[in-house]
Coordinates of C-alpha atoms in Angstrom, one line a residue:
M1 CA -71.8 18.1 -10.0
F2 CA -69.1 20.7 -10.4
W3 CA -67.8 20.2 -7.0
G4 CA -67.4 16.4 -7.7
R5 CA -65.6 17.2 -11.0
H6 CA -63.3 19.6 -9.1
K7 CA -62.4 17.0 -6.6
Y8 CA -61.6 14.6 -9.4
L9 CA -59.3 17.1 -11.1
N10 CA -57.5 17.7 -7.8
W11 CA -57.1 14.0 -7.1
N12 CA -55.8 13.4 -10.7
R13 CA -53.2 16.2 -10.3
R14 CA -52.0 14.8 -7.0
L15 CA -51.7 11.4 -8.6
R16 CA -49.7 12.7 -11.5
L17 CA -47.5 14.7 -9.1
S18 CA -46.9 11.5 -7.0
F19 CA -45.8 9.6 -10.1
L20 CA -43.6 12.5 -11.1
L21 CA -41.9 12.7 -7.8
A22 CA -41.4 9.0 -7.6
F23 CA -39.8 9.0 -11.1
V24 CA -37.5 11.8 -10.1
A25 CA -36.5 9.9 -6.9
V26 CA -35.7 6.9 -9.1
L27 CA -33.5 9.0 -11.4
M28 CA -31.8 10.5 -8.4
T29 CA -31.1 7.1 -6.9
D30 CA -29.7 5.7 -10.1
S31 CA -27.5 8.8 -10.4
A32 CA -26.2 8.3 -6.9
V33 CA -25.2 4.7 -7.3
S34 CA -23.9 5.0 -10.9
A35 CA -20.8 6.6 -9.5
E36 CA -19.0 3.6 -7.9
T37 CA -17.3 4.3 -4.7
L38 CA -13.7 3.5 -4.6
V39 CA -12.3 2.6 -1.1
W40 CA -8.8 3.7 -0.4
G41 CA -7.4 1.5 2.4
K42 CA -4.7 2.8 4.7
T43 CA -3.0 1.8 7.9
S44 CA -0.3 3.3 10.1
F45 CA 2.8 3.0 7.9
P46 CA 4.9 6.2 8.3
P47 CA 6.1 7.9 6.3
G48 CA 3.9 6.1 3.8
Y49 CA 0.6 6.5 5.5
I50 CA 0.8 8.9 8.5
T51 CA -2.3 8.5 10.6
E52 CA -1.5 10.7 13.6
G53 CA 0.5 13.8 14.7
P54 CA 1.0 17.1 13.0
Q55 CA 2.0 15.4 9.7
K56 CA -1.2 13.3 9.6
G57 CA -2.3 12.6 6.0
Q58 CA 1.0 14.0 4.6
G59 CA 2.8 10.7 3.9
Y60 CA 3.9 9.7 0.4
A61 CA 1.1 7.2 0.2
D62 CA -1.4 9.7 1.5
K63 CA -0.3 12.1 -1.3
L64 CA -0.4 9.4 -4.0
D65 CA -3.9 8.4 -2.9
S66 CA -5.0 12.1 -2.8
F67 CA -3.5 12.8 -6.3
M68 CA -5.5 9.9 -7.8
I69 CA -8.7 10.8 -5.9
E70 CA -8.5 14.3 -7.4
K71 CA -8.1 12.9 -11.0
L72 CA -10.6 10.1 -10.9
T73 CA -13.7 12.2 -10.9
Q74 CA -15.8 9.6 -12.4
Y75 CA -15.8 7.7 -9.0
G76 CA -16.9 8.4 -5.5
H77 CA -14.0 8.0 -3.0
K78 CA -13.9 6.9 0.6
I79 CA -10.7 6.6 2.8
V80 CA -10.8 3.8 5.3
E81 CA -8.2 3.2 8.0
F82 CA -7.5 -0.5 8.8
P83 CA -5.9 -1.7 12.1
S84 CA -3.1 -3.5 10.3
W85 CA -1.6 -4.2 7.0
E86 CA -2.7 -7.8 7.2
R87 CA -6.3 -6.8 7.6
F88 CA -6.0 -4.4 4.6
L89 CA -4.5 -7.1 2.4
R90 CA -7.4 -9.5 3.3
T91 CA -9.9 -6.7 2.4
I92 CA -8.4 -5.8 -0.9
K93 CA -8.6 -9.4 -1.9
Q94 CA -12.3 -9.6 -0.9
G95 CA -13.2 -6.4 -2.9
P96 CA -15.1 -5.5 -4.8
L97 CA -13.4 -2.1 -5.1
V98 CA -10.5 -1.5 -2.7
C99 CA -7.3 0.2 -3.6
T100 CA -3.9 1.4 -2.4
S101 CA -0.9 3.4 -3.8
I102 CA 2.0 1.4 -2.5
L103 CA 2.2 -2.3 -3.5
W104 CA 5.1 -3.7 -5.5
Y105 CA 5.2 -3.5 -9.2
R106 CA 5.5 -6.6 -11.4
P107 CA 5.7 -6.8 -15.2
P108 CA 2.6 -8.1 -16.9
G109 CA 4.2 -11.4 -17.6
E110 CA 5.0 -12.0 -13.9
R111 CA 1.6 -11.4 -12.4
A112 CA 0.2 -14.9 -12.3
P113 CA 1.1 -15.4 -8.6
I114 CA -1.1 -12.4 -7.5
K115 CA -4.1 -13.3 -9.6
G116 CA -7.1 -13.3 -7.5
A117 CA -5.5 -11.2 -4.9
Y118 CA -5.2 -7.8 -6.6
R119 CA -4.5 -6.1 -9.9
I120 CA -1.7 -3.5 -10.4
S121 CA -1.1 -0.4 -12.4
A122 CA 1.8 0.9 -14.2
P123 CA 4.6 1.9 -11.7
N124 CA 4.1 5.1 -9.8
G125 CA 7.5 5.4 -8.0
V126 CA 10.8 3.9 -7.2
F127 CA 12.8 3.2 -4.1
F128 CA 16.0 1.6 -2.8
L129 CA 15.5 -1.8 -1.2
H130 CA 15.7 -2.6 2.5
D131 CA 18.8 -2.7 4.7
V132 CA 19.3 -5.0 7.6
V133 CA 18.9 -2.8 10.7
V134 CA 20.5 -3.8 14.1
H135 CA 21.2 -2.2 17.5
K136 CA 24.6 -0.7 17.6
D137 CA 25.5 -2.8 20.7
N138 CA 25.2 -5.9 18.5
R139 CA 26.9 -4.5 15.4
H140 CA 29.8 -6.9 16.0
L141 CA 27.6 -9.8 15.3
F142 CA 27.2 -8.8 11.7
G143 CA 29.5 -8.2 8.8
E144 CA 30.0 -5.1 6.7
E145 CA 27.5 -6.6 4.3
V146 CA 25.1 -9.4 5.2
S147 CA 23.1 -12.0 3.4
F148 CA 19.4 -12.2 4.5
R149 CA 19.4 -15.9 3.6
E150 CA 22.4 -16.6 5.7
L151 CA 21.0 -14.6 8.6
L152 CA 17.8 -16.6 8.6
A153 CA 19.8 -19.8 8.7
N154 CA 21.4 -18.6 11.9
Q155 CA 19.2 -19.9 14.7
K156 CA 21.0 -17.8 17.3
L157 CA 19.7 -14.6 15.8
T158 CA 16.0 -13.6 15.9
F159 CA 14.5 -11.8 12.9
G160 CA 11.8 -9.2 13.6
Y161 CA 9.0 -9.4 11.0
N162 CA 6.2 -7.0 10.5
R163 CA 4.9 -7.3 6.9
P164 CA 5.8 -8.7 3.5
Y165 CA 8.9 -7.2 2.0
G166 CA 8.7 -7.6 -1.7
I167 CA 9.6 -10.3 -4.2
T168 CA 13.3 -10.9 -3.4
F169 CA 13.0 -11.0 0.4
N170 CA 9.5 -12.7 0.4
R171 CA 11.1 -15.6 -1.6
I172 CA 14.0 -16.0 0.7
L173 CA 11.7 -15.9 3.7
S174 CA 9.3 -18.4 2.0
D175 CA 12.2 -20.8 1.5
H176 CA 13.1 -20.4 5.2
L177 CA 9.5 -21.1 6.3
G178 CA 9.0 -24.1 4.0
I179 CA 6.5 -22.4 1.7
A180 CA 6.4 -24.2 -1.8
P181 CA 8.1 -22.5 -4.7
G182 CA 5.6 -20.6 -6.9
V183 CA 3.4 -19.7 -3.9
E184 CA 3.7 -16.1 -3.2
F185 CA 4.2 -15.1 0.4
D186 CA 2.0 -12.0 0.2
A187 CA -0.7 -13.7 -1.8
I188 CA -1.5 -16.5 0.6
S189 CA -4.2 -16.1 3.3
T190 CA -3.3 -14.1 6.5
T191 CA -4.1 -17.2 8.6
D192 CA -1.7 -19.4 6.6
R193 CA 1.0 -16.8 6.6
H194 CA 0.8 -16.5 10.4
K195 CA 1.0 -20.3 10.8
Y196 CA 4.2 -20.3 8.7
L197 CA 5.7 -17.4 10.7
K198 CA 4.9 -19.0 14.0
S199 CA 6.6 -22.3 12.9
A200 CA 10.0 -20.7 12.7
K201 CA 11.7 -20.4 16.1
N202 CA 14.0 -17.6 15.1
V203 CA 11.3 -15.4 13.6
F204 CA 9.3 -13.0 15.8
A205 CA 6.2 -11.6 14.1
R206 CA 4.8 -8.2 15.3
I207 CA 1.7 -7.7 13.4
G208 CA -0.7 -4.9 14.3
P209 CA -0.9 -1.1 14.8
D210 CA 2.2 0.9 14.5
M211 CA 4.0 -1.9 12.7
I212 CA 7.0 0.2 11.9
G213 CA 7.6 2.1 15.1
G214 CA 6.6 -0.9 17.3
L215 CA 9.1 -3.1 15.7
M216 CA 11.9 -0.4 16.0
K217 CA 11.2 0.0 19.7
M218 CA 11.5 -3.8 20.1
L219 CA 14.9 -3.5 18.3
L220 CA 16.0 -0.7 20.5
Q221 CA 15.1 -2.8 23.5
Q222 CA 17.1 -5.7 21.9
K223 CA 14.1 -8.0 22.0
V224 CA 14.9 -8.9 18.3
D225 CA 18.3 -9.0 16.7
Y226 CA 17.6 -7.5 13.3
V227 CA 14.9 -6.3 11.0
L228 CA 14.5 -5.4 7.3
E229 CA 13.7 -1.8 6.7
Y230 CA 14.0 1.1 4.2
E231 CA 16.4 3.9 4.9
F232 CA 13.7 6.5 4.6
M233 CA 11.6 4.5 7.1
V234 CA 14.4 4.4 9.6
R235 CA 15.1 8.1 9.1
Y236 CA 11.4 9.0 9.8
Q237 CA 11.4 6.8 12.9
Q238 CA 14.6 8.3 14.1
D239 CA 13.1 11.7 14.0
K240 CA 9.8 10.6 15.5
I241 CA 11.1 8.4 18.3
G242 CA 14.4 10.2 18.8
F243 CA 16.8 7.2 19.0
S244 CA 19.6 9.1 17.4
D245 CA 22.4 6.7 16.4
D246 CA 21.3 3.7 18.4
L247 CA 20.4 1.7 15.2
V248 CA 22.7 0.9 12.4
S249 CA 21.8 0.0 8.8
I250 CA 23.8 -2.7 6.9
P251 CA 23.7 -3.4 3.1
V252 CA 22.1 -6.7 2.1
S253 CA 23.9 -8.7 -0.5
E254 CA 20.8 -10.0 -2.3
V255 CA 19.6 -6.5 -3.1
K256 CA 22.7 -4.2 -2.8
N257 CA 22.2 -1.1 -4.9
K258 CA 19.0 -2.5 -6.5
M259 CA 15.8 -0.5 -6.9
N260 CA 12.3 -1.6 -6.8
W261 CA 9.1 -0.1 -8.3
I262 CA 5.8 0.6 -6.5
T263 CA 2.4 0.7 -8.0
Y264 CA -1.3 1.3 -7.5
A265 CA -3.2 -1.8 -6.7
C266 CA -7.0 -2.6 -6.6
S267 CA -9.1 -5.6 -6.0
D268 CA -8.9 -8.3 -8.7
T269 CA -12.5 -7.9 -9.7
P270 CA -14.2 -6.4 -12.9
E271 CA -14.7 -3.2 -11.1
G272 CA -11.0 -3.2 -10.0
E273 CA -9.8 -3.8 -13.5
K274 CA -11.7 -0.7 -14.8
V275 CA -10.2 1.4 -12.1
I276 CA -6.7 0.2 -12.9
S277 CA -7.2 1.1 -16.6
A278 CA -8.3 4.6 -15.5
I279 CA -5.3 4.9 -13.2
N280 CA -2.9 4.0 -16.0
Q281 CA -4.3 6.8 -18.1
V282 CA -3.8 9.3 -15.3
L283 CA -0.2 8.1 -14.9
K284 CA 0.5 8.3 -18.5
T285 CA -0.5 12.0 -18.4
Y286 CA 0.8 13.2 -15.1
R287 CA 3.6 10.9 -13.8
D288 CA 6.4 13.2 -15.2
T289 CA 5.0 16.4 -13.7
D290 CA 6.2 18.2 -10.6
E291 CA 2.8 17.9 -9.2
F292 CA 3.0 14.2 -9.2
K293 CA 6.7 14.0 -8.2
D294 CA 6.1 16.0 -5.1
A295 CA 4.3 13.1 -3.5
L296 CA 7.5 11.0 -3.6
S297 CA 9.8 13.4 -1.7
Y298 CA 9.9 11.1 1.3
L299 CA 11.4 8.2 -0.8
V300 CA 14.4 10.2 -2.0
P301 CA 17.5 9.1 0.1
V302 CA 19.7 11.8 1.5
G303 CA 22.8 12.1 -0.7
R304 CA 21.4 9.9 -3.6
E305 CA 18.9 12.4 -5.1
E306 CA 20.4 12.3 -8.5
R307 CA 20.5 8.5 -8.7
Y308 CA 16.9 8.4 -7.4
W309 CA 15.5 10.7 -10.2
S310 CA 17.7 8.9 -12.8
E311 CA 16.0 5.7 -11.8
F312 CA 12.6 7.3 -11.8
E313 CA 13.0 8.2 -15.5
K314 CA 13.1 4.5 -16.3
I315 CA 9.4 4.1 -15.3
L316 CA 8.0 6.8 -17.6
D317 CA 7.9 4.5 -20.6
V318 CA 6.0 1.7 -18.7
F319 CA 2.3 2.0 -19.2
E320 CA 0.8 -1.1 -17.7

């Protein structure tokens, strides 16, 4: 009888222990999933995202991502490399929680066209807009200053495209491709964007890995006549590829001496909205610190440092 009672007590203890372990496992599981995982998307976009070589992970976008990863401790973080910018744009739209640090800023009243594609934060940096870049052997075909709209209208010159270029250039390109006013070039589907690009006989779209360096090489080989690119992008590729003075940058009348702002962006989902709110709080606290500004060093044009930081001051009072 005593032995039977002893067996019963042991069985009862084991049963209670099993329930306790199961309860602890549930708590651990709930804790693990309560910290949502934020996916930081990147693609080869030097010197924004540098995905290879001795400077891998040291681009200005890499640093902006890392800064926010360090501050947003309430989230889990995962960095995912995409094969192309187009693939990334498609993924951020799908969500539920995909972010980047280098999309174009728009004031709150001008965000209707990107609704459903992504949400954006307060600005995190500034930069001078694109120049038209040509091969020096073809410099005589272009003026001292050019109009992007007029260049696109010239069917004898082929424009090399590799990605959306911001509000001003996107609108001009949309007009050339026959995209209806009010429809944002970078917010339409990748498939539709490709169809429009292929419909233009004087536009060559190079979309895929190494989108910056690959198009520069095509320009060096004179397979396209001109491209749009930032001064700091050309400077980086010049050092990387070693093309010296073979390429020439020409000011574009539509954006001459204008600056643009960049921003963090996340999927336009309830989860993405919460992350953007958290990012804005971090920017409000840290945006004017040397720690944050260090991430932007690649964006500062040689010889225009004072103007750059003067323009940067303008974003410090913008909080959404």
